[in-house]
XYZ file of C-alpha atoms in Angstrom:
373
model
C -0.470 -0.044 -0.149
C 1.338 3.410 -0.788
C 1.337 6.385 1.634
C 2.649 10.370 1.170
C 4.975 11.257 2.995
C 3.526 14.985 3.855
C 0.174 12.925 4.064
C 2.050 11.289 7.107
C 3.736 13.936 8.320
C 0.495 16.311 8.701
C -1.013 13.751 11.041
C 2.064 14.009 13.583
C 2.932 16.641 16.043
C 6.225 16.817 15.161
C 7.621 16.780 11.791
C 10.462 13.992 11.288
C 12.728 14.212 8.049
C 11.613 11.073 5.560
C 15.035 9.460 6.884
C 14.190 9.525 10.226
C 10.536 8.754 9.486
C 11.798 5.748 7.291
C 14.222 4.777 10.247
C 11.396 4.129 12.909
C 8.972 2.592 10.570
C 11.541 -0.215 9.673
C 12.331 -0.615 13.961
C 8.251 -0.613 14.477
C 8.796 -3.894 11.907
C 6.759 -1.957 8.870
C 9.137 -2.539 5.858
C 8.898 -0.340 3.037
C 10.454 1.430 -0.064
C 10.521 5.308 -0.683
C 10.078 6.261 -4.285
C 9.715 10.047 -5.128
C 8.242 10.942 -0.980
C 5.720 7.920 -1.499
C 5.599 4.837 0.964
C 5.348 1.868 -0.645
C 4.955 -0.175 2.590
C 4.807 -4.035 2.857
C 2.791 -4.704 5.867
C 2.463 -7.916 7.626
C -0.964 -9.797 7.394
C -0.986 -9.265 11.337
C -0.931 -5.262 11.215
C -4.511 -4.590 8.398
C -4.814 -2.192 11.633
C -1.692 0.029 9.498
C -3.440 0.176 6.312
C -4.272 3.790 6.677
C -2.607 6.968 7.564
C -4.125 7.038 10.881
C -2.797 3.541 11.205
C 0.517 4.140 10.795
C 0.456 7.718 12.639
C -0.765 5.825 15.644
C 2.163 3.267 15.689
C 4.261 6.571 15.130
C 2.576 8.661 17.898
C 5.260 7.075 20.223
C 8.315 8.767 18.479
C 6.930 11.791 17.440
C 3.905 13.317 19.523
C 0.214 13.091 19.531
C -1.336 12.529 16.432
C -3.223 15.250 15.100
C -7.142 14.335 14.233
C -9.278 15.105 10.918
C -11.541 17.329 11.034
C -14.879 15.429 10.739
C -18.607 16.829 11.022
C -19.649 17.538 14.476
C -22.973 18.871 13.999
C -26.255 16.619 15.461
C -27.711 14.008 12.556
C -31.036 12.667 12.065
C -31.811 9.071 12.366
C -32.290 7.382 9.126
C -35.233 5.421 8.647
C -34.363 2.438 6.307
C -35.768 -1.059 5.611
C -32.842 -3.634 6.457
C -33.007 -6.594 7.881
C -28.980 -8.364 9.013
C -30.127 -12.390 8.608
C -26.588 -13.269 9.588
C -24.947 -10.874 12.730
C -22.116 -13.514 13.277
C -20.999 -12.290 9.691
C -22.102 -8.637 9.996
C -22.275 -7.940 13.844
C -22.496 -3.992 13.413
C -23.200 -2.449 10.528
C -23.927 1.359 9.837
C -25.872 3.391 6.561
C -25.474 7.166 6.046
C -27.931 8.387 3.489
C -26.437 11.670 1.791
C -28.014 14.277 -0.415
C -25.843 17.447 -2.600
C -27.154 20.096 -4.639
C -25.630 18.665 -7.411
C -22.842 20.703 -7.754
C -19.221 19.531 -6.928
C -16.275 21.946 -6.722
C -12.850 21.337 -7.973
C -11.043 18.454 -5.405
C -9.464 20.363 -2.422
C -5.824 19.492 -2.569
C -5.766 16.951 -0.182
C -7.592 14.334 -1.987
C -6.196 15.444 -5.161
C -2.891 14.515 -4.340
C -4.439 10.644 -3.349
C -5.465 10.679 -6.989
C -2.197 12.434 -8.786
C 0.542 11.590 -6.854
C -0.368 8.118 -6.153
C -1.700 7.301 -9.230
C -5.384 6.366 -8.340
C -8.118 6.601 -10.846
C -11.038 9.342 -10.262
C -14.586 7.122 -10.593
C -17.578 9.349 -9.218
C -17.372 11.870 -6.629
C -19.067 9.446 -3.625
C -17.416 6.973 -4.553
C -13.963 9.403 -4.814
C -14.464 9.892 -1.621
C -14.949 6.406 -0.190
C -11.882 5.503 -1.393
C -10.023 8.705 0.177
C -11.477 7.863 3.523
C -10.556 4.477 3.106
C -7.057 5.783 2.314
C -6.991 7.856 5.493
C -8.982 5.923 8.196
C -8.339 2.162 6.915
C -12.351 1.639 7.059
C -13.621 0.506 3.553
C -17.352 1.982 2.694
C -19.193 1.497 -0.176
C -21.726 3.983 -2.093
C -25.053 2.970 -3.597
C -27.577 4.991 -5.809
C -29.523 5.935 -3.135
C -32.743 5.889 -5.701
C -32.052 2.682 -6.747
C -32.764 1.322 -3.331
C -36.491 0.670 -3.322
C -37.350 -1.931 -1.201
C -35.956 -4.090 2.016
C -32.326 -4.519 1.969
C -30.769 -7.871 3.135
C -27.719 -8.800 4.124
C -26.952 -12.829 4.428
C -24.693 -15.391 3.976
C -26.405 -17.856 1.319
C -25.592 -20.396 -0.986
C -25.484 -18.855 -3.822
C -25.931 -20.096 -7.941
C -25.909 -16.623 -9.167
C -24.504 -14.864 -11.858
C -23.505 -11.088 -10.419
C -22.502 -8.154 -12.303
C -19.808 -5.859 -11.001
C -19.491 -2.212 -10.552
C -16.594 -2.396 -13.124
C -19.399 -4.340 -15.420
C -17.621 -7.867 -14.887
C -19.799 -11.053 -14.810
C -19.113 -13.459 -12.540
C -21.033 -16.492 -11.120
C -21.300 -16.883 -7.469
C -21.196 -20.505 -6.434
C -21.161 -21.940 -2.760
C -21.900 -19.698 0.169
C -21.271 -15.838 0.228
C -22.425 -12.867 2.068
C -24.157 -10.126 0.064
C -26.442 -7.846 0.099
C -29.921 -8.089 -2.155
C -33.597 -6.354 -2.500
C -36.199 -9.244 -3.905
C -33.970 -11.532 -3.680
C -31.552 -9.852 -6.342
C -27.925 -9.517 -5.407
C -26.823 -6.301 -5.715
C -23.360 -6.276 -3.741
C -20.908 -8.733 -3.093
C -20.438 -7.841 0.528
C -16.873 -6.455 1.712
C -15.209 -7.403 -1.557
C -17.552 -5.234 -4.577
C -20.536 -3.787 -5.133
C -22.902 -4.319 -8.336
C -23.601 -2.472 -11.373
C -27.267 -1.783 -10.579
C -27.140 0.014 -7.744
C -24.159 1.862 -8.384
C -23.217 5.675 -8.352
C -22.489 7.307 -11.287
C -21.453 11.312 -12.232
C -24.972 11.602 -11.851
C -25.574 11.263 -8.267
C -26.850 13.274 -5.801
C -28.175 11.137 -3.821
C -26.326 8.506 -2.002
C -26.880 5.611 0.854
C -23.476 5.013 2.210
C -22.446 1.205 4.091
C -19.992 1.225 6.557
C -19.630 -2.419 8.164
C -17.631 -4.613 10.329
C -17.656 -8.110 8.584
C -15.804 -11.298 10.294
C -12.875 -11.965 8.493
C -13.665 -15.010 7.882
C -16.346 -14.698 6.102
C -14.183 -12.393 3.643
C -11.023 -14.335 2.811
C -10.422 -15.726 0.359
C -13.606 -14.887 -1.851
C -11.518 -11.964 -3.666
C -8.829 -14.745 -5.040
C -11.962 -17.158 -5.925
C -13.634 -14.432 -8.294
C -10.229 -12.867 -9.411
C -11.490 -9.560 -7.929
C -8.792 -7.103 -7.178
C -10.250 -5.520 -4.025
C -8.867 -2.944 -1.405
C -12.075 -3.539 0.495
C -11.094 -7.394 0.654
C -7.208 -6.481 1.449
C -8.981 -4.737 5.055
C -11.597 -6.404 5.713
C -9.656 -10.278 5.585
C -7.455 -8.706 7.864
C -10.062 -6.841 10.368
C -11.302 -3.066 10.109
C -12.409 -1.095 13.381
C -15.553 -1.736 14.843
C -16.392 1.110 16.872
C -14.758 3.561 14.238
C -17.763 3.816 11.964
C -19.572 6.793 13.191
C -16.215 8.426 12.661
C -15.914 7.482 9.541
C -18.959 8.357 8.058
C -18.759 11.851 10.181
C -15.251 12.376 8.268
C -17.057 11.346 4.813
C -19.474 13.977 5.264
C -17.269 16.183 6.307
C -15.593 15.368 2.986
C -18.674 15.939 1.102
C -18.782 19.138 2.901
C -15.787 20.136 1.864
C -16.723 20.304 -2.076
C -20.942 20.229 -2.244
C -23.637 21.830 -0.303
C -25.433 19.171 1.851
C -28.898 19.121 1.528
C -29.815 16.145 3.769
C -28.104 13.434 5.800
C -29.390 10.933 7.902
C -27.237 7.997 9.770
C -28.541 4.631 11.181
C -26.052 2.025 12.843
C -27.164 -1.849 13.598
C -25.386 -3.289 15.987
C -26.117 -6.718 16.829
C -23.562 -8.801 18.370
C -21.397 -6.993 21.165
C -17.735 -7.391 20.499
C -15.696 -6.979 24.171
C -12.081 -5.736 24.142
C -9.359 -7.949 25.011
C -7.888 -7.355 28.343
C -4.350 -8.356 29.439
C -3.181 -8.652 32.883
C -0.607 -5.497 33.789
C 2.659 -7.765 34.967
C 6.119 -6.034 34.368
C 7.976 -8.813 35.682
C 6.606 -10.564 32.783
C 7.419 -8.556 30.239
C 11.335 -8.411 31.808
C 10.965 -11.725 32.074
C 10.589 -12.398 28.276
C 12.762 -9.603 26.658
C 15.336 -9.913 28.920
C 15.159 -6.064 30.133
C 14.681 -4.070 33.224
C 11.342 -1.761 32.722
C 10.102 -0.161 35.568
C 6.031 -0.739 35.675
C 5.902 3.306 34.213
C 7.970 3.130 31.589
C 6.324 -0.130 30.127
C 2.912 1.328 30.701
C 3.938 4.780 29.411
C 4.597 2.897 25.798
C 1.568 1.186 25.915
C -0.354 4.402 26.427
C 1.600 5.786 23.568
C 0.465 3.163 21.565
C -3.769 3.564 22.151
C -3.887 0.572 24.940
C -6.327 2.014 27.849
C -5.056 1.273 31.272
C -7.161 0.301 34.219
C -6.725 -2.678 36.585
C -6.047 -4.788 33.419
C -3.922 -3.597 30.131
C -7.336 -2.758 27.999
C -6.122 -3.864 24.233
C -7.568 -1.083 21.546
C -10.292 -2.186 19.044
C -8.224 -2.223 16.243
C -5.768 -4.244 17.289
C -6.727 -7.430 16.542
C -3.390 -9.393 16.819
C -2.921 -8.719 20.799
C -4.030 -11.163 22.934
C -0.844 -12.176 25.486
C 1.486 -11.263 27.170
C 3.633 -12.272 24.315
C 2.198 -10.012 22.187
C 2.761 -6.975 24.107
C 6.336 -7.941 24.511
C 6.755 -7.870 21.265
C 5.019 -4.202 20.918
C 7.466 -3.366 24.031
C 10.323 -4.774 21.785
C 9.139 -2.784 18.713
C 9.364 0.886 20.726
C 12.546 0.046 22.509
C 14.061 -1.503 19.577
C 15.456 -4.788 19.102
C 19.316 -3.724 18.396
C 18.866 -1.717 21.748
C 18.061 -4.924 23.737
C 21.547 -6.034 25.661
C 22.429 -9.734 24.556
C 23.246 -12.507 27.221
C 24.783 -15.518 26.834
C 22.854 -18.700 27.397
C 23.678 -20.383 30.280
C 22.977 -24.018 29.344
C 23.690 -26.942 31.732
C 26.102 -29.236 29.906
C 25.713 -32.538 32.292
C 25.117 -35.794 30.320
C 26.306 -33.605 27.518
C 28.503 -36.914 26.147
C 25.899 -39.245 27.003
C 25.443 -40.716 23.835
C 21.732 -41.272 24.128
C 21.335 -37.349 25.123
C 20.930 -35.542 21.277
C 22.637 -32.185 21.716
C 20.046 -29.887 19.428
C 17.494 -31.581 21.316
C 18.304 -30.587 24.471
C 19.559 -26.861 23.165
C 15.926 -26.388 21.379
C 13.966 -27.704 24.639
C 16.003 -25.339 26.901
C 15.405 -22.278 24.562
Protein backbone atom coordinates (compact mmCIF):
# COMPACT_ATOMS: atom_id res chain seq x y z
CA UNK A 1 0.00 0.00 0.00
CA UNK A 2 1.23 3.50 -0.84
CA UNK A 3 1.24 6.59 1.37
CA UNK A 4 2.36 10.15 0.71
CA UNK A 5 5.08 11.34 3.10
CA UNK A 6 3.48 14.76 3.59
CA UNK A 7 0.12 13.16 4.42
CA UNK A 8 1.76 11.21 7.23
CA UNK A 9 3.65 14.30 8.35
CA UNK A 10 0.39 16.26 8.66
CA UNK A 11 -0.83 13.83 11.33
CA UNK A 12 2.27 14.02 13.52
CA UNK A 13 2.96 16.72 16.13
CA UNK A 14 6.66 16.62 15.37
CA UNK A 15 7.88 16.82 11.77
CA UNK A 16 10.60 14.20 11.23
CA UNK A 17 12.65 14.06 8.07
CA UNK A 18 11.71 11.38 5.59
CA UNK A 19 14.90 9.52 6.56
CA UNK A 20 14.06 9.51 10.28
CA UNK A 21 10.44 8.56 9.59
CA UNK A 22 11.67 5.65 7.49
CA UNK A 23 14.07 4.56 10.23
CA UNK A 24 11.28 4.52 12.83
CA UNK A 25 8.93 2.61 10.53
CA UNK A 26 11.57 -0.07 10.07
CA UNK A 27 12.12 -0.18 13.84
CA UNK A 28 8.39 -0.76 14.31
CA UNK A 29 8.56 -3.67 11.88
CA UNK A 30 7.00 -1.97 8.84
CA UNK A 31 9.01 -2.88 5.76
CA UNK A 32 8.87 -0.34 2.94
CA UNK A 33 10.57 1.40 0.07
CA UNK A 34 10.59 5.14 -0.68
CA UNK A 35 9.90 6.37 -4.19
CA UNK A 36 9.60 10.13 -4.81
CA UNK A 37 8.32 10.88 -1.30
CA UNK A 38 5.90 7.96 -1.49
CA UNK A 39 6.16 5.15 1.07
CA UNK A 40 5.42 1.80 -0.54
CA UNK A 41 4.56 -0.33 2.49
CA UNK A 42 4.82 -4.11 2.84
CA UNK A 43 2.77 -4.71 5.97
CA UNK A 44 2.51 -8.10 7.61
CA UNK A 45 -0.97 -9.72 7.54
CA UNK A 46 -1.45 -9.29 11.32
CA UNK A 47 -1.14 -5.49 11.06
CA UNK A 48 -4.26 -4.66 9.09
CA UNK A 49 -4.72 -1.74 11.49
CA UNK A 50 -1.82 -0.01 9.73
CA UNK A 51 -3.42 -0.04 6.28
CA UNK A 52 -4.21 3.66 6.55
CA UNK A 53 -2.66 7.02 7.37
CA UNK A 54 -4.30 6.88 10.79
CA UNK A 55 -2.93 3.40 11.48
CA UNK A 56 0.67 4.32 10.70
CA UNK A 57 0.36 7.59 12.63
CA UNK A 58 -0.92 5.69 15.69
CA UNK A 59 2.22 3.55 15.66
CA UNK A 60 4.50 6.53 15.06
CA UNK A 61 2.82 8.46 17.89
CA UNK A 62 5.19 6.83 20.36
CA UNK A 63 8.12 8.68 18.72
CA UNK A 64 6.62 11.88 17.33
CA UNK A 65 3.98 13.05 19.77
CA UNK A 66 0.19 13.02 19.80
CA UNK A 67 -1.39 12.49 16.41
CA UNK A 68 -3.56 15.24 14.96
CA UNK A 69 -7.20 14.35 14.44
CA UNK A 70 -8.92 14.54 11.07
CA UNK A 71 -11.61 17.19 10.87
CA UNK A 72 -15.03 15.55 11.11
CA UNK A 73 -18.62 16.73 10.87
CA UNK A 74 -19.63 17.35 14.48
CA UNK A 75 -23.24 18.48 14.21
CA UNK A 76 -26.35 16.46 15.11
CA UNK A 77 -27.56 14.02 12.46
CA UNK A 78 -31.17 12.83 12.11
CA UNK A 79 -32.03 9.12 12.29
CA UNK A 80 -32.31 7.30 8.99
CA UNK A 81 -35.49 5.31 8.45
CA UNK A 82 -34.14 2.41 6.39
CA UNK A 83 -35.81 -0.92 5.67
CA UNK A 84 -32.89 -3.23 6.42
CA UNK A 85 -32.59 -6.77 7.73
CA UNK A 86 -29.43 -8.48 8.92
CA UNK A 87 -29.83 -12.24 8.58
CA UNK A 88 -26.27 -13.14 9.56
CA UNK A 89 -25.25 -11.38 12.78
CA UNK A 90 -22.14 -13.52 13.20
CA UNK A 91 -20.74 -12.38 9.85
CA UNK A 92 -21.77 -8.73 10.30
CA UNK A 93 -22.17 -7.85 13.99
CA UNK A 94 -22.29 -4.09 13.32
CA UNK A 95 -23.24 -2.01 10.30
CA UNK A 96 -24.05 1.67 9.73
CA UNK A 97 -25.76 3.50 6.90
CA UNK A 98 -25.44 7.15 5.91
CA UNK A 99 -27.88 8.73 3.47
CA UNK A 100 -26.44 11.94 2.06
CA UNK A 101 -27.85 14.24 -0.60
CA UNK A 102 -26.14 17.19 -2.31
CA UNK A 103 -27.43 19.88 -4.64
CA UNK A 104 -25.40 18.51 -7.55
CA UNK A 105 -22.76 21.22 -7.82
CA UNK A 106 -19.35 19.79 -6.92
CA UNK A 107 -16.27 22.00 -6.67
CA UNK A 108 -12.80 21.07 -7.87
CA UNK A 109 -11.19 18.62 -5.47
CA UNK A 110 -9.26 20.13 -2.59
CA UNK A 111 -5.51 19.55 -2.61
CA UNK A 112 -5.63 16.80 0.03
CA UNK A 113 -7.95 14.58 -2.02
CA UNK A 114 -6.56 15.60 -5.43
CA UNK A 115 -3.09 14.42 -4.32
CA UNK A 116 -4.53 10.99 -3.53
CA UNK A 117 -5.32 10.63 -7.22
CA UNK A 118 -2.60 12.65 -8.95
CA UNK A 119 0.39 11.66 -6.80
CA UNK A 120 -0.57 8.06 -5.97
CA UNK A 121 -1.98 7.40 -9.43
CA UNK A 122 -5.44 6.29 -8.30
CA UNK A 123 -8.30 6.52 -10.78
CA UNK A 124 -11.23 8.86 -10.27
CA UNK A 125 -14.68 7.31 -10.69
CA UNK A 126 -17.44 9.57 -9.41
CA UNK A 127 -17.71 11.97 -6.49
CA UNK A 128 -19.17 9.67 -3.83
CA UNK A 129 -16.97 6.72 -4.78
CA UNK A 130 -13.89 8.96 -4.82
CA UNK A 131 -14.70 10.20 -1.31
CA UNK A 132 -15.24 6.60 -0.18
CA UNK A 133 -11.84 5.52 -1.51
CA UNK A 134 -10.11 8.50 0.04
CA UNK A 135 -11.67 7.91 3.47
CA UNK A 136 -10.40 4.34 3.33
CA UNK A 137 -6.90 5.70 2.64
CA UNK A 138 -7.15 8.01 5.66
CA UNK A 139 -8.94 5.80 8.21
CA UNK A 140 -8.60 2.23 6.94
CA UNK A 141 -12.35 1.54 6.86
CA UNK A 142 -13.82 0.64 3.48
CA UNK A 143 -17.29 1.99 2.72
CA UNK A 144 -19.57 1.25 -0.21
CA UNK A 145 -21.79 3.82 -1.93
CA UNK A 146 -25.11 2.85 -3.44
CA UNK A 147 -27.11 5.27 -5.55
CA UNK A 148 -29.89 5.88 -3.00
CA UNK A 149 -32.53 6.34 -5.70
CA UNK A 150 -31.98 2.70 -6.71
CA UNK A 151 -32.57 1.26 -3.21
CA UNK A 152 -36.37 1.09 -3.32
CA UNK A 153 -37.25 -2.02 -1.27
CA UNK A 154 -35.96 -3.92 1.76
CA UNK A 155 -32.18 -4.26 1.82
CA UNK A 156 -31.04 -7.63 3.17
CA UNK A 157 -27.61 -8.80 4.30
CA UNK A 158 -27.13 -12.56 4.40
CA UNK A 159 -24.60 -15.34 4.05
CA UNK A 160 -26.29 -17.67 1.62
CA UNK A 161 -25.54 -20.50 -0.77
CA UNK A 162 -25.35 -18.92 -4.21
CA UNK A 163 -25.74 -20.09 -7.77
CA UNK A 164 -26.11 -16.65 -9.28
CA UNK A 165 -24.68 -14.42 -11.96
CA UNK A 166 -23.48 -11.11 -10.54
CA UNK A 167 -22.60 -7.99 -12.54
CA UNK A 168 -19.95 -6.02 -10.64
CA UNK A 169 -19.68 -2.24 -10.68
CA UNK A 170 -16.70 -2.72 -13.02
CA UNK A 171 -19.27 -4.30 -15.39
CA UNK A 172 -17.63 -7.72 -15.24
CA UNK A 173 -19.84 -10.78 -14.88
CA UNK A 174 -18.99 -13.43 -12.31
CA UNK A 175 -20.71 -16.63 -11.24
CA UNK A 176 -21.21 -16.80 -7.49
CA UNK A 177 -20.97 -20.31 -6.08
CA UNK A 178 -21.24 -21.81 -2.60
CA UNK A 179 -21.74 -19.55 0.44
CA UNK A 180 -21.17 -15.81 0.07
CA UNK A 181 -21.97 -12.75 2.15
CA UNK A 182 -24.20 -10.60 -0.04
CA UNK A 183 -26.60 -7.68 0.00
CA UNK A 184 -29.82 -8.22 -1.90
CA UNK A 185 -33.11 -6.53 -2.80
CA UNK A 186 -36.10 -8.68 -3.78
CA UNK A 187 -33.73 -11.65 -4.08
CA UNK A 188 -31.40 -9.88 -6.53
CA UNK A 189 -27.77 -9.65 -5.41
CA UNK A 190 -26.65 -6.02 -5.54
CA UNK A 191 -23.33 -6.31 -3.71
CA UNK A 192 -20.77 -8.97 -2.83
CA UNK A 193 -20.22 -7.81 0.74
CA UNK A 194 -16.74 -6.69 1.64
CA UNK A 195 -15.51 -7.26 -1.91
CA UNK A 196 -17.32 -5.23 -4.56
CA UNK A 197 -20.69 -3.67 -5.30
CA UNK A 198 -22.87 -4.31 -8.32
CA UNK A 199 -23.52 -2.24 -11.42
CA UNK A 200 -27.29 -2.11 -10.88
CA UNK A 201 -27.05 0.15 -7.79
CA UNK A 202 -23.70 1.83 -8.43
CA UNK A 203 -23.20 5.57 -8.15
CA UNK A 204 -22.43 7.56 -11.29
CA UNK A 205 -21.35 11.07 -12.22
CA UNK A 206 -25.04 12.04 -12.05
CA UNK A 207 -25.65 10.68 -8.53
CA UNK A 208 -26.75 13.37 -6.08
CA UNK A 209 -28.04 11.11 -3.32
CA UNK A 210 -26.01 8.20 -1.97
CA UNK A 211 -26.55 5.49 0.61
CA UNK A 212 -23.18 4.82 2.21
CA UNK A 213 -22.71 1.42 3.87
CA UNK A 214 -20.03 1.10 6.57
CA UNK A 215 -19.70 -2.35 8.13
CA UNK A 216 -17.62 -4.71 10.18
CA UNK A 217 -17.46 -8.09 8.46
CA UNK A 218 -16.02 -11.17 10.14
CA UNK A 219 -12.68 -11.72 8.36
CA UNK A 220 -13.41 -15.44 8.09
CA UNK A 221 -16.44 -14.65 5.93
CA UNK A 222 -14.40 -12.54 3.50
CA UNK A 223 -11.07 -14.36 3.25
CA UNK A 224 -10.43 -15.93 -0.14
CA UNK A 225 -13.42 -14.45 -1.97
CA UNK A 226 -11.43 -11.79 -3.82
CA UNK A 227 -9.02 -14.46 -5.09
CA UNK A 228 -11.81 -16.94 -5.86
CA UNK A 229 -13.64 -14.50 -8.11
CA UNK A 230 -10.53 -12.73 -9.41
CA UNK A 231 -11.68 -9.35 -8.11
CA UNK A 232 -8.86 -6.98 -7.16
CA UNK A 233 -10.26 -5.26 -4.09
CA UNK A 234 -8.66 -2.92 -1.59
CA UNK A 235 -11.76 -3.35 0.57
CA UNK A 236 -11.33 -7.13 0.71
CA UNK A 237 -7.64 -6.71 1.58
CA UNK A 238 -8.64 -4.65 4.63
CA UNK A 239 -11.70 -6.65 5.69
CA UNK A 240 -9.70 -9.89 5.56
CA UNK A 241 -7.30 -8.43 8.13
CA UNK A 242 -9.99 -6.94 10.35
CA UNK A 243 -11.18 -3.33 10.61
CA UNK A 244 -12.04 -1.30 13.70
CA UNK A 245 -15.60 -2.12 14.75
CA UNK A 246 -15.78 1.00 16.94
CA UNK A 247 -14.82 3.44 14.18
CA UNK A 248 -17.96 3.53 12.02
CA UNK A 249 -19.49 6.81 13.19
CA UNK A 250 -16.14 8.58 12.99
CA UNK A 251 -15.65 7.28 9.45
CA UNK A 252 -19.09 8.43 8.29
CA UNK A 253 -18.67 11.82 9.94
CA UNK A 254 -15.35 12.21 8.14
CA UNK A 255 -17.13 11.21 4.92
CA UNK A 256 -19.71 13.96 5.50
CA UNK A 257 -16.99 16.53 6.17
CA UNK A 258 -15.21 15.76 2.91
CA UNK A 259 -18.48 16.02 1.00
CA UNK A 260 -19.13 19.32 2.76
CA UNK A 261 -15.72 20.58 1.61
CA UNK A 262 -16.85 20.13 -1.99
CA UNK A 263 -20.62 20.54 -2.17
CA UNK A 264 -23.71 21.92 -0.47
CA UNK A 265 -25.37 19.19 1.56
CA UNK A 266 -29.16 19.16 1.31
CA UNK A 267 -29.83 16.32 3.75
CA UNK A 268 -28.01 13.76 5.89
CA UNK A 269 -29.35 10.89 7.97
CA UNK A 270 -27.62 8.01 9.73
CA UNK A 271 -28.50 4.65 11.31
CA UNK A 272 -26.40 2.02 13.08
CA UNK A 273 -27.38 -1.60 13.65
CA UNK A 274 -25.44 -3.35 16.42
CA UNK A 275 -26.32 -7.04 16.56
CA UNK A 276 -23.56 -8.52 18.71
CA UNK A 277 -21.28 -6.80 21.19
CA UNK A 278 -17.60 -7.55 20.64
CA UNK A 279 -15.73 -6.97 23.87
CA UNK A 280 -12.18 -5.67 23.89
CA UNK A 281 -9.50 -8.09 25.02
CA UNK A 282 -7.69 -7.36 28.27
CA UNK A 283 -4.40 -8.63 29.65
CA UNK A 284 -3.05 -8.51 33.22
CA UNK A 285 -0.51 -5.78 34.01
CA UNK A 286 2.79 -7.55 34.60
CA UNK A 287 6.03 -5.73 33.93
CA UNK A 288 7.89 -8.63 35.56
CA UNK A 289 6.55 -10.99 32.93
CA UNK A 290 7.52 -8.60 30.12
CA UNK A 291 11.05 -8.24 31.54
CA UNK A 292 11.38 -12.00 31.77
CA UNK A 293 10.32 -12.44 28.15
CA UNK A 294 12.60 -9.70 26.82
CA UNK A 295 15.51 -9.91 29.23
CA UNK A 296 15.06 -6.25 30.15
CA UNK A 297 14.79 -4.30 33.40
CA UNK A 298 12.00 -1.84 32.58
CA UNK A 299 10.18 -0.21 35.45
CA UNK A 300 6.38 -0.28 35.39
CA UNK A 301 6.00 3.43 34.64
CA UNK A 302 7.97 3.21 31.39
CA UNK A 303 6.20 -0.02 30.43
CA UNK A 304 2.74 1.54 30.90
CA UNK A 305 3.75 4.83 29.21
CA UNK A 306 4.80 2.96 26.07
CA UNK A 307 1.53 1.03 25.98
CA UNK A 308 -0.53 4.20 26.46
CA UNK A 309 1.26 5.90 23.57
CA UNK A 310 0.43 2.88 21.41
CA UNK A 311 -3.27 3.32 22.20
CA UNK A 312 -3.73 0.77 25.00
CA UNK A 313 -5.97 1.81 27.88
CA UNK A 314 -4.71 1.16 31.39
CA UNK A 315 -7.04 0.26 34.25
CA UNK A 316 -6.83 -2.76 36.49
CA UNK A 317 -5.67 -4.52 33.33
CA UNK A 318 -4.27 -3.55 29.94
CA UNK A 319 -7.24 -2.94 27.62
CA UNK A 320 -6.46 -3.75 23.98
CA UNK A 321 -7.60 -1.12 21.41
CA UNK A 322 -10.50 -2.20 19.20
CA UNK A 323 -8.30 -1.92 16.09
CA UNK A 324 -5.61 -4.34 17.39
CA UNK A 325 -6.92 -7.79 16.51
CA UNK A 326 -3.41 -9.25 16.83
CA UNK A 327 -2.98 -8.67 20.58
CA UNK A 328 -4.13 -11.33 23.07
CA UNK A 329 -1.24 -12.32 25.36
CA UNK A 330 1.77 -11.13 27.36
CA UNK A 331 3.98 -12.26 24.48
CA UNK A 332 2.14 -9.86 22.18
CA UNK A 333 2.61 -7.00 24.66
CA UNK A 334 6.29 -7.89 24.94
CA UNK A 335 6.61 -7.55 21.18
CA UNK A 336 4.99 -4.11 21.34
CA UNK A 337 7.50 -3.00 23.97
CA UNK A 338 10.42 -4.47 22.03
CA UNK A 339 9.42 -2.66 18.83
CA UNK A 340 9.49 0.68 20.62
CA UNK A 341 12.73 0.04 22.49
CA UNK A 342 14.29 -1.38 19.34
CA UNK A 343 15.48 -4.96 19.21
CA UNK A 344 19.03 -3.76 18.58
CA UNK A 345 18.87 -1.80 21.85
CA UNK A 346 18.06 -4.83 24.01
CA UNK A 347 21.24 -6.07 25.65
CA UNK A 348 22.51 -9.45 24.49
CA UNK A 349 23.22 -12.03 27.16
CA UNK A 350 24.96 -15.37 27.03
CA UNK A 351 22.86 -18.49 27.46
CA UNK A 352 23.88 -20.77 30.30
CA UNK A 353 23.01 -24.33 29.40
CA UNK A 354 23.79 -26.99 31.99
CA UNK A 355 26.12 -29.39 30.21
CA UNK A 356 25.77 -32.42 32.44
CA UNK A 357 25.42 -35.63 30.44
CA UNK A 358 26.25 -33.61 27.32
CA UNK A 359 28.55 -36.42 26.17
CA UNK A 360 25.98 -39.10 26.87
CA UNK A 361 25.32 -40.80 23.55
CA UNK A 362 21.70 -41.29 24.54
CA UNK A 363 21.08 -37.51 24.68
CA UNK A 364 20.69 -35.52 21.47
CA UNK A 365 22.60 -32.25 21.99
CA UNK A 366 20.54 -30.29 19.46
CA UNK A 367 17.29 -31.39 21.08
CA UNK A 368 18.62 -30.38 24.51
CA UNK A 369 19.29 -26.85 23.23
CA UNK A 370 15.87 -26.70 21.54
CA UNK A 371 14.17 -27.74 24.77
CA UNK A 372 16.06 -25.08 26.70
CA UNK A 373 15.09 -22.34 24.28
